[in-house]
XYZ file of C-alpha atoms in Angstrom:
206
model
C -46.315 56.558 -0.871
C -47.296 60.203 -0.367
C -44.296 62.340 0.588
C -44.737 65.999 1.379
C -42.596 68.750 2.832
C -43.295 72.149 4.390
C -45.401 74.613 2.370
C -43.367 76.007 -0.510
C -40.728 73.280 -0.493
C -39.993 71.185 -3.573
C -39.148 67.486 -3.928
C -37.148 65.765 -6.672
C -36.665 62.023 -7.144
C -33.625 60.047 -8.302
C -34.199 59.006 -11.907
C -31.845 57.913 -14.674
C -28.662 58.615 -12.736
C -29.627 62.117 -11.594
C -32.444 64.014 -9.918
C -35.658 64.945 -11.682
C -36.938 68.489 -11.894
C -38.121 69.527 -8.410
C -41.875 69.687 -8.016
C -43.934 71.606 -5.444
C -46.561 69.873 -3.373
C -46.790 66.228 -2.410
C -45.025 63.431 -4.265
C -47.353 60.458 -4.742
C -45.772 57.333 -6.191
C -45.823 53.572 -6.136
C -42.486 52.218 -4.856
C -40.896 48.786 -4.608
C -40.720 46.949 -1.300
C -37.126 46.619 -0.125
C -35.826 49.457 -2.298
C -34.292 52.684 -0.984
C -35.276 55.910 -2.745
C -33.121 59.027 -2.556
C -34.918 62.386 -2.612
C -33.775 65.970 -2.966
C -35.642 68.637 -0.979
C -35.129 72.273 -1.981
C -36.765 75.661 -1.433
C -37.071 74.889 2.284
C -38.773 77.786 4.118
C -36.274 79.947 6.038
C -33.464 77.810 4.553
C -33.507 78.946 0.923
C -30.357 77.862 -0.908
C -29.852 74.765 1.246
C -30.746 71.212 0.246
C -31.489 68.006 2.137
C -31.213 64.527 0.601
C -33.381 62.143 2.651
C -34.092 58.512 1.819
C -37.297 56.515 2.019
C -37.185 52.741 2.375
C -40.378 50.752 1.834
C -40.359 47.659 4.068
C -43.952 46.422 3.775
C -47.073 47.111 1.779
C -50.662 48.064 2.374
C -53.589 46.305 0.749
C -55.905 48.899 -0.833
C -58.792 47.789 -3.067
C -57.711 46.955 -6.581
C -57.425 50.086 -8.699
C -57.346 52.404 -5.660
C -53.634 52.178 -4.864
C -53.163 55.951 -5.115
C -56.208 56.638 -2.950
C -54.638 55.117 0.165
C -50.916 55.985 0.056
C -48.554 55.604 2.996
C -48.023 59.188 4.253
C -44.487 60.425 4.930
C -44.148 63.997 6.170
C -40.865 65.911 5.962
C -41.268 68.447 8.749
C -39.559 71.827 8.942
C -38.025 70.800 12.264
C -36.505 67.594 10.898
C -35.149 69.262 7.766
C -33.440 71.885 9.929
C -32.095 69.152 12.215
C -30.529 67.487 9.162
C -29.016 70.795 8.029
C -27.542 71.197 11.524
C -25.735 67.857 11.210
C -28.156 65.587 13.048
C -29.314 62.218 11.749
C -33.050 61.543 12.028
C -34.722 58.156 11.618
C -38.504 58.027 11.399
C -40.449 54.754 11.163
C -43.980 54.868 9.747
C -46.246 52.077 10.921
C -49.865 50.955 10.707
C -51.232 51.200 14.196
C -52.603 48.163 15.998
C -55.860 49.439 17.569
C -55.248 47.231 20.607
C -51.916 48.988 21.223
C -52.878 52.529 20.220
C -50.676 55.307 21.608
C -52.671 58.300 22.957
C -50.956 61.012 20.897
C -52.706 64.355 20.379
C -53.046 65.319 16.732
C -53.456 68.797 15.271
C -55.067 69.162 11.856
C -53.595 66.861 9.199
C -50.110 66.673 10.689
C -48.676 63.182 10.950
C -48.562 62.061 14.573
C -45.206 60.907 15.930
C -43.327 60.474 19.177
C -39.680 60.228 20.177
C -38.198 56.901 21.230
C -35.887 56.707 24.221
C -32.123 56.886 23.812
C -30.746 53.479 22.940
C -34.054 52.152 21.603
C -34.346 51.033 17.999
C -37.370 52.845 16.490
C -38.052 49.919 14.145
C -38.221 47.481 17.064
C -40.495 49.815 19.024
C -42.796 50.316 16.019
C -43.015 46.542 15.609
C -44.513 46.250 19.096
C -47.204 48.844 18.304
C -48.253 47.806 14.821
C -46.853 46.939 11.404
C -43.907 49.053 10.161
C -44.239 49.942 6.469
C -41.582 52.570 5.716
C -38.421 54.181 7.098
C -37.490 57.826 6.519
C -33.882 58.859 7.127
C -32.560 62.424 7.057
C -28.975 63.532 7.576
C -26.275 65.873 6.375
C -24.991 63.627 3.578
C -24.745 65.387 0.196
C -23.483 64.364 -3.272
C -19.773 64.612 -4.054
C -18.232 67.473 -6.049
C -18.884 65.606 -9.311
C -22.569 65.181 -8.546
C -24.621 62.205 -7.376
C -23.337 58.768 -8.342
C -25.159 55.435 -8.472
C -24.206 54.600 -4.885
C -25.571 57.881 -3.548
C -28.782 57.388 -5.566
C -29.147 53.712 -4.562
C -29.294 52.758 -8.230
C -32.425 54.838 -8.947
C -35.009 52.072 -8.348
C -38.141 52.401 -10.503
C -41.360 54.004 -9.322
C -44.780 54.839 -10.734
C -45.691 58.480 -10.145
C -49.190 59.842 -9.826
C -49.812 63.151 -11.608
C -52.349 65.793 -10.643
C -54.145 65.361 -13.970
C -54.943 61.731 -13.125
C -57.763 60.522 -10.861
C -56.652 58.961 -7.598
C -58.957 56.020 -8.298
C -57.804 54.209 -11.423
C -60.116 52.464 -13.865
C -60.135 48.701 -13.340
C -61.206 45.962 -15.720
C -63.658 43.621 -14.021
C -62.496 40.031 -14.508
C -66.063 38.794 -14.982
C -67.698 41.441 -17.143
C -64.553 42.998 -18.673
C -66.270 46.337 -18.053
C -64.313 49.398 -17.059
C -65.137 50.721 -13.590
C -66.024 54.395 -13.267
C -63.697 56.546 -11.201
C -63.625 60.057 -9.794
C -60.832 62.151 -8.280
C -60.434 61.716 -4.539
C -59.145 64.638 -2.484
C -59.174 63.849 1.222
C -56.801 60.892 1.362
C -54.783 61.189 4.559
C -55.353 58.086 6.723
C -55.811 58.620 10.447
C -54.380 55.325 11.682
C -50.833 55.611 10.372
C -48.335 56.907 12.883
C -44.600 57.296 13.124
C -41.820 57.496 15.657
C -38.371 58.961 15.341
C -34.904 59.012 16.810
C -32.349 61.759 16.273
C -28.657 61.889 17.062
C -25.650 63.996 16.214
C -23.046 62.513 13.939
């Protein structure tokens, strides 16, 4: 997974019963299928001092070449608009799916922004995504915050494990060849945003 927020924002993950130190830039990590991961987003532009606690649920996997798992992450973008919607009390559900080229939706795309479209009222975004491709992750944002005593295990969904990628590591990992037992050479990869992964969302007031 590659999760990123607006420029300047910071993301922390639930670890060991609390949140980690917030980090700027994108969070790249390997996550378990079926687990729900609680995040903490701070330093939101134009909303300094406010925090949003979205969740990411991984519901399927991709199949990158062995040793290149961090080169082809599933992109999840926390937009300024959606973070402000959550702060205003709205609940946003975004489903990220791998697009079926035979059912491609003609959505204009600007730069590297993740393409998305709104589903109609009453439609389940997961069901709609299933008709257009293969859903792989669900992002949920709302106004829920930890209690006065801080986040508990329920709020943090038990802090499921993850494997984080760090900027000092290459995106392509060294792999031992089963036949020769030789270590494959690897170099850092920079441009990693796939173009065929789209999302749809639904928002409602609580």
